[in-house]
Coordinates of C-alpha atoms in Angstrom, one line a residue:
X76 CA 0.0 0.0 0.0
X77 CA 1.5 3.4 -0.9
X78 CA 0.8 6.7 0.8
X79 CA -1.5 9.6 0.2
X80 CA -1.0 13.3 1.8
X81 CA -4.5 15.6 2.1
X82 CA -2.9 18.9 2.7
X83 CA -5.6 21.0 3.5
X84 CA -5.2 25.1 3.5
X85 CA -8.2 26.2 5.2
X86 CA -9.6 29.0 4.0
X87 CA -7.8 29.4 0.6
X88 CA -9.8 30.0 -2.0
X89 CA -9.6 30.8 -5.6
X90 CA -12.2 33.0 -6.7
X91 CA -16.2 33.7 -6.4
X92 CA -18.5 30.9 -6.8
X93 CA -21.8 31.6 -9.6
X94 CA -23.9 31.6 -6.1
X95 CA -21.2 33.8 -4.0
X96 CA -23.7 36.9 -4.2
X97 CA -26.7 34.6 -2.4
X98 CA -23.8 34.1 0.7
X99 CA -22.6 37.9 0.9
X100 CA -19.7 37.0 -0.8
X101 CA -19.9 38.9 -4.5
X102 CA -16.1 39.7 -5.3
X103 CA -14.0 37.6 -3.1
X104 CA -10.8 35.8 -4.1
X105 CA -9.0 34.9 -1.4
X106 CA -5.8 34.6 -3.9
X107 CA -6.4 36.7 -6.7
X108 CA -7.1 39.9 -4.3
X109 CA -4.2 39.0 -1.7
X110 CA -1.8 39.1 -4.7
X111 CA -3.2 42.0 -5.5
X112 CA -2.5 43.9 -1.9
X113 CA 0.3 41.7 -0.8
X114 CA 3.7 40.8 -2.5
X115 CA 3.4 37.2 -2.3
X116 CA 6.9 35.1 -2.8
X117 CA 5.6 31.3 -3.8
X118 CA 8.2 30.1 -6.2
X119 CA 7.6 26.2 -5.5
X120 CA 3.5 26.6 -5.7
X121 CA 3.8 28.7 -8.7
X122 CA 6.2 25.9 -10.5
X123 CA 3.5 23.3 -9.0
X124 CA 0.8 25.2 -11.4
X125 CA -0.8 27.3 -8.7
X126 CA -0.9 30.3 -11.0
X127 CA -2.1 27.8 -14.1
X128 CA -5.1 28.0 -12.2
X129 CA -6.3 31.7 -12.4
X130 CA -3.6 35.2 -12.9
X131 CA -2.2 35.5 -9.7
X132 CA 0.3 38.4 -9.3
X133 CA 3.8 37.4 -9.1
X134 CA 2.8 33.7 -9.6
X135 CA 2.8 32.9 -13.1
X136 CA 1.6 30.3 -14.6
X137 CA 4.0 27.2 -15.4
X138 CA 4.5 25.6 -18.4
X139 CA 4.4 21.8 -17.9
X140 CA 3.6 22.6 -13.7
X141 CA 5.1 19.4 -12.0
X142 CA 0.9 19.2 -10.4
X143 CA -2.2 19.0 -12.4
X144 CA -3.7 21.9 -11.5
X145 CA -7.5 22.6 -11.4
X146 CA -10.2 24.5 -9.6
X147 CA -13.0 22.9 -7.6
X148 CA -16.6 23.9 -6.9
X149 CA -19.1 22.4 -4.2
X150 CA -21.9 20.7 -4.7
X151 CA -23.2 21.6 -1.0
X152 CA -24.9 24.4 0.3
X153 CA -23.0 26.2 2.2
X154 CA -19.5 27.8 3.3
X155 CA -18.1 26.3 6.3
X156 CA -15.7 24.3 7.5
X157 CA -17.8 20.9 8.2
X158 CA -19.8 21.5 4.8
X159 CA -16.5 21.6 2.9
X160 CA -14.7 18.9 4.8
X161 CA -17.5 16.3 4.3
X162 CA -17.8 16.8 0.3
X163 CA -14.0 16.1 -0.4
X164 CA -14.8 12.9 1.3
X165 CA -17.9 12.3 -1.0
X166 CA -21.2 13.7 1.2
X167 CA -23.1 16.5 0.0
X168 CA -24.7 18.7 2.2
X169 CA -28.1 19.8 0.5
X170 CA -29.6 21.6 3.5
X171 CA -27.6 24.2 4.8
X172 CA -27.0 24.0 8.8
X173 CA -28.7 26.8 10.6
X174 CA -27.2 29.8 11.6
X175 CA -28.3 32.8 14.3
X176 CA -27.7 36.3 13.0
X177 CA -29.8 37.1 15.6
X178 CA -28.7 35.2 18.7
X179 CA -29.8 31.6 19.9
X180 CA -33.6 31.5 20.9
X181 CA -35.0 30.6 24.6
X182 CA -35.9 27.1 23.6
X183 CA -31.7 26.4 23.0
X184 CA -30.2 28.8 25.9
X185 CA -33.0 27.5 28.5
X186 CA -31.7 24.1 28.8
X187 CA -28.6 25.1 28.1
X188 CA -28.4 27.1 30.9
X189 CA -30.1 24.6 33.4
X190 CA -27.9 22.1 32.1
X191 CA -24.6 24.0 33.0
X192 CA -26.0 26.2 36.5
X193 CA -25.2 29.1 35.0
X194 CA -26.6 32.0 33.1
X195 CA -24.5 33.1 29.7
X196 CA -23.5 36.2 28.4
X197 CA -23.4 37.8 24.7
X198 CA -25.5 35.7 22.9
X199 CA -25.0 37.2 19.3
X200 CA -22.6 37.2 16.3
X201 CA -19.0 38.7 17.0
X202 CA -15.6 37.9 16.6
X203 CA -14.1 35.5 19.2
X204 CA -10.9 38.1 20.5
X205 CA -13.8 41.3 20.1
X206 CA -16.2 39.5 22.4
X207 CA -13.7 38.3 24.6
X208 CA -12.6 41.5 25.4
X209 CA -16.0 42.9 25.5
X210 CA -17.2 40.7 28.2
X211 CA -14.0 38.8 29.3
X212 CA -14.1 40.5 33.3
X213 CA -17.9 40.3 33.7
X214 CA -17.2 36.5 32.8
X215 CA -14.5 36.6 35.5
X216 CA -17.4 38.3 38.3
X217 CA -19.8 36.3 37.6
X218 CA -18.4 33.1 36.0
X219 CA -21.5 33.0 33.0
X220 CA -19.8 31.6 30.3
X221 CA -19.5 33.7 26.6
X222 CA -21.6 32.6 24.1
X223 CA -21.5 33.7 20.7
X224 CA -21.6 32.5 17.1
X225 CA -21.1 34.3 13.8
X226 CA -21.8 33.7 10.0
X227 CA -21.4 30.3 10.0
X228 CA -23.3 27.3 11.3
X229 CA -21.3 27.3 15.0
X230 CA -22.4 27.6 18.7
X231 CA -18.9 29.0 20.7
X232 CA -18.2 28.9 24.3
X233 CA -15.7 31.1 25.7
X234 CA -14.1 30.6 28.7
X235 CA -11.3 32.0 31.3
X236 CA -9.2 28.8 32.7
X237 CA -9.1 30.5 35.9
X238 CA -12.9 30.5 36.5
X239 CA -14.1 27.4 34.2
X240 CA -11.0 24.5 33.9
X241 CA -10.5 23.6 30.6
X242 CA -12.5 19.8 31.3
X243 CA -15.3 21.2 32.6
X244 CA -16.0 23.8 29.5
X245 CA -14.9 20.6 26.9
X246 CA -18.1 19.0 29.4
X247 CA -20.6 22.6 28.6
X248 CA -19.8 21.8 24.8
X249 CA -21.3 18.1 25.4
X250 CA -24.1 19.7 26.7
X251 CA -25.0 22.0 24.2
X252 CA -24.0 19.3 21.6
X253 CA -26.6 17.3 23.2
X254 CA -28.9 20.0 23.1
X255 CA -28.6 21.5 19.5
X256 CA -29.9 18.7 17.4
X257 CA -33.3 18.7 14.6
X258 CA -34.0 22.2 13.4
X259 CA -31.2 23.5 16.1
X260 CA -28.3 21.0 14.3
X261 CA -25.5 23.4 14.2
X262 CA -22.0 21.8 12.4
X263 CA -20.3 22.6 15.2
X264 CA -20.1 23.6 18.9
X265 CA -16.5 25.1 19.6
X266 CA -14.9 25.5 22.9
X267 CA -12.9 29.0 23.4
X268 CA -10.4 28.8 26.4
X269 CA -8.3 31.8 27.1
X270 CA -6.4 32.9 30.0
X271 CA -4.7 36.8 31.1
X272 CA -6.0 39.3 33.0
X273 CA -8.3 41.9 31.9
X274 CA -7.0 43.7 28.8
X275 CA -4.5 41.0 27.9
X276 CA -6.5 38.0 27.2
X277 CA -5.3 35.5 24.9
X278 CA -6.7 32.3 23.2
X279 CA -5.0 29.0 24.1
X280 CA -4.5 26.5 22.1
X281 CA -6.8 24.0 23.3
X282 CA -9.7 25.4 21.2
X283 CA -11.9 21.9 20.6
X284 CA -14.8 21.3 17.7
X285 CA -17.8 19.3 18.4
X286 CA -19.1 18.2 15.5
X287 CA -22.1 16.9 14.7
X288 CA -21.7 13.3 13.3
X289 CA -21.6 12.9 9.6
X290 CA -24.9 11.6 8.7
X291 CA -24.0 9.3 6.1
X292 CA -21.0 7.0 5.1
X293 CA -17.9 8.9 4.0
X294 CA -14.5 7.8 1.7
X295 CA -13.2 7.8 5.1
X296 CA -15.5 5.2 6.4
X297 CA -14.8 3.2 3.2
X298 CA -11.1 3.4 3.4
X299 CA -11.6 2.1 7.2
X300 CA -13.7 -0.9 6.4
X301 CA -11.0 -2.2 3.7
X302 CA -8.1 -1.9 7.1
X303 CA -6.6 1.4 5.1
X304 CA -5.1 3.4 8.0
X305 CA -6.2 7.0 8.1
X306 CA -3.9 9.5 10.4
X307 CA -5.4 12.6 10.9
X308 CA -3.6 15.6 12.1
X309 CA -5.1 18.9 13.7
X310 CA -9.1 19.1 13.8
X311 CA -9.4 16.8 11.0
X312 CA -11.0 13.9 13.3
X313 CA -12.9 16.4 15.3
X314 CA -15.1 17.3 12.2
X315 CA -15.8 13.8 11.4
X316 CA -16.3 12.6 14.9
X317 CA -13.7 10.3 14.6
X318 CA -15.5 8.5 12.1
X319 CA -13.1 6.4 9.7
X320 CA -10.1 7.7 11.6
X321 CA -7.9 5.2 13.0
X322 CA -5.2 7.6 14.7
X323 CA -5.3 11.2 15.0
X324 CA -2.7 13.3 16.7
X325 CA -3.6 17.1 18.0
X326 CA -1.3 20.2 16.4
X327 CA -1.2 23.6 17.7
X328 CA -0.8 25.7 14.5
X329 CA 0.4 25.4 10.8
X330 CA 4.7 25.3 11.9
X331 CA 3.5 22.4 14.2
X332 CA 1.4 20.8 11.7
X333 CA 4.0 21.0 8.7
X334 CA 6.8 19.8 10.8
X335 CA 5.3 16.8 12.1
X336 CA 4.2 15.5 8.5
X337 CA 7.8 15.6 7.6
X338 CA 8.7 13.6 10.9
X339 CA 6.0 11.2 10.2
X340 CA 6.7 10.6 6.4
X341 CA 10.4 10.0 7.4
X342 CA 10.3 7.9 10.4
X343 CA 11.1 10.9 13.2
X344 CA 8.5 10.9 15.0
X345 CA 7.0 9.0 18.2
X346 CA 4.9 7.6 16.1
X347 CA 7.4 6.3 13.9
X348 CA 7.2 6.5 9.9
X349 CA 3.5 6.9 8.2
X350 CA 4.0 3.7 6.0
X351 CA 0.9 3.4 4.1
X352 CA -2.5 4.8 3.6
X353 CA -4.1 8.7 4.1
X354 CA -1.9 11.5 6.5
X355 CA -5.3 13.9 6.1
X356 CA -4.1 17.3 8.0
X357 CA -5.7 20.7 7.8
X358 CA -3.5 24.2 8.2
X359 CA -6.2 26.2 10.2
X360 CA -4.2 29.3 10.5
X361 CA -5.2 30.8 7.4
X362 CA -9.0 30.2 8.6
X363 CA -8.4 30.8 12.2
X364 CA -5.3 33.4 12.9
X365 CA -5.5 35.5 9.4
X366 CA -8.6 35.1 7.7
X367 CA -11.1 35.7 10.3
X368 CA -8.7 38.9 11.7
X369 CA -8.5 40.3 7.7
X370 CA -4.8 39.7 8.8
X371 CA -3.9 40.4 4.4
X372 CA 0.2 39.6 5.5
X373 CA -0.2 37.4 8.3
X374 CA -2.1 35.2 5.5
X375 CA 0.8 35.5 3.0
X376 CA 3.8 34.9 5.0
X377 CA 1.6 32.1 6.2
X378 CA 1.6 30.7 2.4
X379 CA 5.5 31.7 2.0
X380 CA 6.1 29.3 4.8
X381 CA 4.1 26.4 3.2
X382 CA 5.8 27.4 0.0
X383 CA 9.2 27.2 1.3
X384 CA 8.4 23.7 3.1
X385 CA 7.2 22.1 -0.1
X386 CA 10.7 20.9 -2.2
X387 CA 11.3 18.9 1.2
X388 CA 7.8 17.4 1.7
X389 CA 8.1 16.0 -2.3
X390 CA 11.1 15.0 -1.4
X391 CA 9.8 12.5 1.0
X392 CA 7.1 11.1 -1.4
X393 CA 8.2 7.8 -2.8
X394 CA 6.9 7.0 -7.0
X395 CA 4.2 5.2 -5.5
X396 CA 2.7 8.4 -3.2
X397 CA 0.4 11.0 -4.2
X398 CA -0.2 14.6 -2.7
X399 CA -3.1 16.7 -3.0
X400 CA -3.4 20.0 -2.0
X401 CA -6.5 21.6 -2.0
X402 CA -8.9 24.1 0.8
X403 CA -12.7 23.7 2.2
X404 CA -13.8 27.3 1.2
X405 CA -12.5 31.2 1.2
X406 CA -12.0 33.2 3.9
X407 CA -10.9 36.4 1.3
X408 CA -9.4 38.7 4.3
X409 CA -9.0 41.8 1.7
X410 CA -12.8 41.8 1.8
X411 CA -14.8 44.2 5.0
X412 CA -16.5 40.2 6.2
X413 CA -14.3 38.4 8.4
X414 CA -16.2 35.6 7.7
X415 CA -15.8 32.3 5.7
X416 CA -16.4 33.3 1.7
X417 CA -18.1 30.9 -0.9
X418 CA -15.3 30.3 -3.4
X419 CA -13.8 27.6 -5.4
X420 CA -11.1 26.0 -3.9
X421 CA -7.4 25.2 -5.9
X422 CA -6.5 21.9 -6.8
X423 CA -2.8 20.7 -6.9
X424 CA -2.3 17.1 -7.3
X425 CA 1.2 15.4 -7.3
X426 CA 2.7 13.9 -9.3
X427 CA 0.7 15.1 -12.7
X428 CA -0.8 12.3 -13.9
X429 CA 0.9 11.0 -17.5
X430 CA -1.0 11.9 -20.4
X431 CA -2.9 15.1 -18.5
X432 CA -3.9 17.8 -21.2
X433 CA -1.9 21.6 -20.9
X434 CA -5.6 22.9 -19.4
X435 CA -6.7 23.3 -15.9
X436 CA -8.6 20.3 -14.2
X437 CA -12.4 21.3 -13.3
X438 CA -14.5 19.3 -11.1
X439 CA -16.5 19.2 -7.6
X440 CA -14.9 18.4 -4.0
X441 CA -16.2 15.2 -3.7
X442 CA -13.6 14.0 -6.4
X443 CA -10.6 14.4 -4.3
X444 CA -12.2 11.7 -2.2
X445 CA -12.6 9.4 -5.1
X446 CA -9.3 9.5 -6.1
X447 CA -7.3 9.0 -2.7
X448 CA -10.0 6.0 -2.8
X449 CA -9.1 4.8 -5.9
X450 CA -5.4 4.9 -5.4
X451 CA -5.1 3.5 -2.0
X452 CA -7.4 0.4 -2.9
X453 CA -5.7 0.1 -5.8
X454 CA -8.4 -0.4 -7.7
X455 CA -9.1 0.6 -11.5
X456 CA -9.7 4.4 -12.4
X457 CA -13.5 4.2 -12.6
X458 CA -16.3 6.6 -10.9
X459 CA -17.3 5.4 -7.7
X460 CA -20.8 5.4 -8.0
X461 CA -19.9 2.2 -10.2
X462 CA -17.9 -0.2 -8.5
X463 CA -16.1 -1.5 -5.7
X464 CA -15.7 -0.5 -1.9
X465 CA -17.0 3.2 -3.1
X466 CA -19.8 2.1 -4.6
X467 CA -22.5 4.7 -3.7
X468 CA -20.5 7.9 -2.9
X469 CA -20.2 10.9 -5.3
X470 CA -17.2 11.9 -7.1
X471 CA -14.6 11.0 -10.1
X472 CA -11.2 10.2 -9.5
X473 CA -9.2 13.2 -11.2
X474 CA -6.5 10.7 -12.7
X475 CA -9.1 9.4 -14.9
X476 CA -8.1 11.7 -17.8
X477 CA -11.1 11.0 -20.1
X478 CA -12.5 13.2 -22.9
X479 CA -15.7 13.5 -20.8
X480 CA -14.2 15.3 -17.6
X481 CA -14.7 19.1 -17.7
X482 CA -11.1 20.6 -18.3
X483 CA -10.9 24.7 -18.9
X484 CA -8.1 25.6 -21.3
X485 CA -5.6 28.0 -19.5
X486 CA -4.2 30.8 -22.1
X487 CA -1.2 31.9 -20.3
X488 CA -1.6 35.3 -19.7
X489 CA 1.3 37.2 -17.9
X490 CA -0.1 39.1 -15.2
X491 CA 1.8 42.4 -16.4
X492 CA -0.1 42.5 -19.9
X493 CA -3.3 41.5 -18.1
X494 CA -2.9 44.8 -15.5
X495 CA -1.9 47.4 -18.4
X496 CA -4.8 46.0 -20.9
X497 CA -7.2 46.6 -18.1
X498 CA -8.2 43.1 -17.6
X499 CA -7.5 43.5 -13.7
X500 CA -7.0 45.7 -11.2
X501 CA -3.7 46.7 -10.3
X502 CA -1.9 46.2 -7.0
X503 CA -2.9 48.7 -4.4
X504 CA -0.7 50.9 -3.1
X505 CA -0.2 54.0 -1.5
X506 CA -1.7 56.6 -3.8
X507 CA -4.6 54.1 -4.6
X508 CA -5.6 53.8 -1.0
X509 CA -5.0 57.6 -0.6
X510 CA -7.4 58.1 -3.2
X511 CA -10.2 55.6 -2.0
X512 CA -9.8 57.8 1.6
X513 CA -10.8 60.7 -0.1
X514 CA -13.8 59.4 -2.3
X515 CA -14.7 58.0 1.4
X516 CA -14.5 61.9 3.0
X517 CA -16.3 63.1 0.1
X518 CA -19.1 61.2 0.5
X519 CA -19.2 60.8 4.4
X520 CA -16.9 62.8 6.2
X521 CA -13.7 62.3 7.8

């Protein structure tokens, strides 16, 4: 059996979706307008066929990239981090989970708060650090935990370690998991530990999702039932409920995460060397420390440092191992939302498949599925509604080159000619955001 590496980026995404406008999300690009604020340095991803995919500032596209490079688009409703997760491993989420723009109603806070012995506080949309510094020392008088959601389908907890030890909030989460089921199934309930004193707090690391369970078998489940090990790294079991995951190991942030597939595909770590089957990770800090914050250079030194890690990491892959590197959805932090975006997401697998037309790949999320599937079982290239241990689960895998997969010829356009015949905007600088200021005074004062 050979191996197979899922590097998720969460968050990246590569331009608005036909439906963005329905989310909110009309104009985002999580690449394509970072390049165009940001200098981005990614040499390796650009000669992997990142810029094949759509004109990226200062990544141009490759000729003969050493990935086959493609866009994907969901078939799911929705933008968030479960939805996205679940249809790369073939299930479609028709129904989008609720959300609570408004706050959570009487009939979820009453028995939440019976359930617990305490009243909450906040109960509304808002970012996690805002909040927590809104209400952080009224939490610490009166011990009512913080609860808050935003855009997406979530139900947060926020806690001080001082007042509310870290088991006993990881225990409120059961409760309200318990709780927030039928027409109240949110994806997730998240606990939010921090610690400091007042005007200093800080998140710790020891966020945890509770997920609700995927309702329906997965290419994870699959890949369990035929003894394929799957490792997953980060909060990748968390949003499957452990479901088809046969060892997971907890990472703190993308420099953790990154270093410990290297250990694991050479033999360094405690675990010892990842021999055969899925290493499944996800890099949350784009999501979680740059996206949400609109944190525009955060997020591209944070894709400089995966750049830079990725001559070793193919370095490591033997003929027989595959890579994929794709995202679940946007989180475009040029954008006024700090919320999750509805995008496609990039496509990068490696090695390019022999035979693969100079065009960019096109297909759904559920394909990625279908081809670590494919490969791992070692079964013929075929779709997996057809045959074999996937029988029954959407998706085509992408190394089946035929005539009848949707491929989008890429005209390689430099992105110089492209900014001085108009075709995009150019990078914003100074004078542009000088002028923007003033159009902004014009209209409605200083």
């Amino acid at each position: 059996m050979s191996r197979f590496v899922f590097l998720m980026l969460d968050g990246v995404g590569i331009g608005e979706l036909p439906d963005s406008a329905d989310y909110g999300d009309a104009g985002s690009d999580t690449l394509g307008n970072l390049s165009r604020l940001v200098d981005l340095h990614l040499p390796h991803l650009g000669r992997m066929g990142l810029g094949n995919i759509a004109p990226l500032l200062e990544v141009p596209p490759a000729t003969d990239p050493l990935c086959l490079p493609g866009r994907l688009k969901p078939l799911s409703a929705g933008k968030d981090t479960t939805v996205g997760h679940w249809e790369h491993m073939g299930l479609i989420t028709r129904q989008p989970f609720p959300t609570y723009p408004d706050g959570f109603p009487e009939e979820v806070l009453a028995p939440f708060r019976e359930g617990i012995g305490h009243d909450v506080l906040g109960n509304k949309p808002a970012s996690g650090t805002a909040i927590i510094a809104e209400l952080g020392e009224e939490h610490l008088r009166t011990g009512h935990p913080i609860v808050y959601t935003s855009a997406d389908s979530v139900f947060q907890i926020a806690a001080h370690l001082d007042v509310v030890p870290l088991q006993r909030l990881y225990e409120w989460c059961e409760i309200a998991r318990a709780i927030l089921s039928g027409p109240h199934a949110v994806a997730r309930v998240i606990a939010r530990p921090f610690t400091g004193p007042v005007g200093e707090f800080i998140r710790t690391k020891d966020r945890r999702d509770f997920s609700l369970a995927p309702p329906s078998p997965t290419y994870l489940d699959r890949l369990a039932q035929a003894g394929v090990p799957v490792l997953a790294l980060g909060k990748i079991s968390e949003v499957f409920v452990g479901r088809g995951v046969t060892d997971t190991i907890k990472v703190g942030n993308n420099e953790e995460n990154l270093a410990l597939v290297f250990d694991l595909l050479r033999g360094a770590s405690d675990r010892g060397r990842f021999d055969a089957g899925l290493l499944f990770t996800n890099l949350v800090d784009f999501d979680m420390a740059w996206g949400h914050r609109n944190d525009c250079d955060g997020f591209a030194r944070g894709l400089e440092a995966v750049d830079a890690a990725l001559p070793a990491l193919l370095r490591l892959l033997g003929p027989d191992d595959r890579l994929i590197i794709s995202a679940d959805h946007g989180v475009d932090p040029t954008t006024p939302s700090t919320d999750h975006s509805r995008e496609y997401v990039p496509l990068l697998l490696y090695p390019r498949p022999p035979g693969a037309p100079d065009a960019v790949y096109e297909g759904h999320f559920s394909n990625t599925g279908a081809t670590i599937c494919a490969h791992l079982l070692g079964r013929p290239s075929t779709t997996c509604e057809d045959a074999g241990p996937c029988e029954g689960l959407p998706g085509d895998p992408i190394d089946d080159l035929q005539p009848s997969r949707g491929w989008r010829r890429y005209t390689p356009v430099q992105p110089s000619a492209a900014y001085r015949c108009g075709l995009l905007p150019g990078r914003v600088g100074p004078a542009e955001a000088a002028e923007a200021a003033a159009v902004l005074a014009e209209r409605w004062g200083e």
